[in-house]
């Protein structure tokens, strides 16, 4: 008989506990009142605390790489951001949320979060404009921060890995008073290392703390604090024979893929503070408030490939340097009313994002010889080319109602009205421009829970995003609108140990933003008329037997540029949207071989994909394997994690005119930990 660990369904107290399974019982990302996953009328996947502990992902993009609909690491070994596409739309820097509030990048300021400070990661696919305001077409990734557990528990570890990466971490939760109404949690991570690139950095100092006061079952307040300092490494472009240079010249040295200038660096100093408050009144009313203020200051320098002489192979390099300060302020207030099978949410949210940056640029200032491709030359700090201040403000009011009838039918409906304003001050040229927009978005979904464990659903959702940036002529970008029809089927057996899901969808987005390849600064954009993405997804998640659990995902995408303002693009595929993706991760409890031993392994396949809307360049397909070994003995724990087990050489992206960015090679991490 299959015996499951008990699942405690938490009340509206705003803290999350660990789930001892690869399958989460419920989510608040798709329906804010919180419902079982099967009742969410939209594709949603939850990477649980157990999966995070077993796989030990190095970045958020690694945490979600076995999730259907996700194309991870779309820009290769680029540690500046967590980057990925969802349902064929490259949107990693604009799709991240933390605890339901935006955690989006500003220009080059990334607000990058470490998986060690997370309790779980929730992926909602498709537009989610009603609950989250300005939100891109593919969906969103909600990072849920660790909170106090009201149990005295803790763990610590030390580890060493590839390229001299030494790290240590501590995670402790404690009840702080005799009444058991106050609890705190502290998470600390220190890392000093490099990546496979020469002259690289992979350093992090992280402190995350939380304090929860819950004087009664009706009231809770959680304060969340986060401080982080990073030194990370930007991406490298490498020209390809027969494309950027004449194949008759031969090949560049294999280790050229790992070469970079001493000038290259990315330093970040970030922090955030916020709170979550919940109070339940009588008659089924509960008031919830989420607030966070975040700041990220970066100093970024980059010497990167900008051109290649086809006949000689000589490479022109541009030098760029950015200093930026970015600020986020966001809050979300909503009142919830529950009675019987009905849950009504009425809310108002606000966000303000402000960035001031200075960009220094010298286009094509340096040349690297094909015959002797080295970077052993001094790079001068480039002259000031831009000094801008950008401010974005968004306000919205929304409602969502979820009603479950006695016959198993559940109806979820929502509506939002949002107002958006974007202001750009060019401080170098003393000019300014502003843009205002408003949008109404809606959603409607139905699920029907059947007695045999089947739950079919159908939904229509809308989204709206105020695009940041400008065209090469200096005009602000137009907003994008998105809409999606989706139908799906979930199967949850009576014992509830696993869930099987299937979804088919038709997703459309207008005014799709893309980099303008005529701008060497990568700061100007073009916009297409409309892109359609349709396809289907399969997912299996949970425990298969007493000793085996895991996740499986398959995605088929058929994307097309259906309307375009640029000649020759209509009918092309969308960029970074592989038609086929397959992933499988299995976690086996090998106690029969050795008590305390578990073996995890995964495989992922990405099909060929075009890198840009012009479809002039294909990123070849690749298959990768990962391995994780875990041994537990009393309070001790040993982990061995290997990413890209067979050290497969592959390109994550091949971009028109810039060559390719190599995907991450094999990395090994060994840690020893202890619980207390």
mmCIF file of C-alpha atoms in Angstrom, residues 15-16 146-156 170-187 208-214 221-223 635 674-676:
data_model
loop_
_atom_site.group_PDB
_atom_site.id
_atom_site.type_symbol
_atom_site.label_atom_id
_atom_site.label_comp_id
_atom_site.label_asym_id
_atom_site.label_seq_id
_atom_site.Cartn_x
_atom_site.Cartn_y
_atom_site.Cartn_z
ATOM 1 C CA UNK A 15 3.664 31.473 5.654
ATOM 2 C CA UNK A 16 4.465 28.401 3.621
ATOM 3 C CA UNK A 146 10.979 30.867 2.690
ATOM 4 C CA UNK A 147 9.139 31.912 5.860
ATOM 5 C CA UNK A 148 9.163 30.842 9.515
ATOM 6 C CA UNK A 149 7.639 27.388 10.010
ATOM 7 C CA UNK A 150 6.665 27.662 13.726
ATOM 8 C CA UNK A 151 8.863 24.639 14.332
ATOM 9 C CA UNK A 152 12.421 24.710 15.636
ATOM 10 C CA UNK A 153 14.449 23.377 12.759
ATOM 11 C CA UNK A 154 17.592 24.214 10.873
ATOM 12 C CA UNK A 155 20.283 23.023 8.524
ATOM 13 C CA UNK A 156 23.754 24.038 7.416
ATOM 14 C CA UNK A 170 22.694 28.139 6.901
ATOM 15 C CA UNK A 171 18.894 28.036 7.123
ATOM 16 C CA UNK A 172 17.334 28.249 10.599
ATOM 17 C CA UNK A 173 13.732 28.672 11.788
ATOM 18 C CA UNK A 174 12.889 29.217 15.461
ATOM 19 C CA UNK A 175 9.857 29.906 17.629
ATOM 20 C CA UNK A 176 10.800 33.082 19.509
ATOM 21 C CA UNK A 177 8.350 33.287 22.431
ATOM 22 C CA UNK A 178 6.754 30.990 24.969
ATOM 23 C CA UNK A 179 3.251 31.578 23.597
ATOM 24 C CA UNK A 180 4.288 30.234 20.182
ATOM 25 C CA UNK A 181 2.965 33.321 18.376
ATOM 26 C CA UNK A 182 6.297 34.712 17.130
ATOM 27 C CA UNK A 183 8.729 32.884 14.847
ATOM 28 C CA UNK A 184 11.765 33.891 12.832
ATOM 29 C CA UNK A 185 13.832 32.463 10.014
ATOM 30 C CA UNK A 186 17.339 33.283 8.833
ATOM 31 C CA UNK A 187 18.908 32.103 5.581
ATOM 32 C CA UNK A 208 17.458 36.651 3.953
ATOM 33 C CA UNK A 209 15.406 36.977 7.112
ATOM 34 C CA UNK A 210 11.734 36.741 7.994
ATOM 35 C CA UNK A 211 9.664 37.260 11.111
ATOM 36 C CA UNK A 212 6.063 36.080 11.547
ATOM 37 C CA UNK A 213 3.735 37.238 14.313
ATOM 38 C CA UNK A 214 0.509 35.230 14.506
ATOM 39 C CA UNK A 221 2.044 39.590 9.965
ATOM 40 C CA UNK A 222 5.231 38.454 8.214
ATOM 41 C CA UNK A 223 8.150 40.833 7.615
ATOM 42 C CA UNK A 635 21.362 14.267 10.869
ATOM 43 C CA UNK A 674 23.707 18.698 8.801
ATOM 44 C CA UNK A 675 20.210 19.201 10.190
ATOM 45 C CA UNK A 676 19.678 20.441 13.726
#
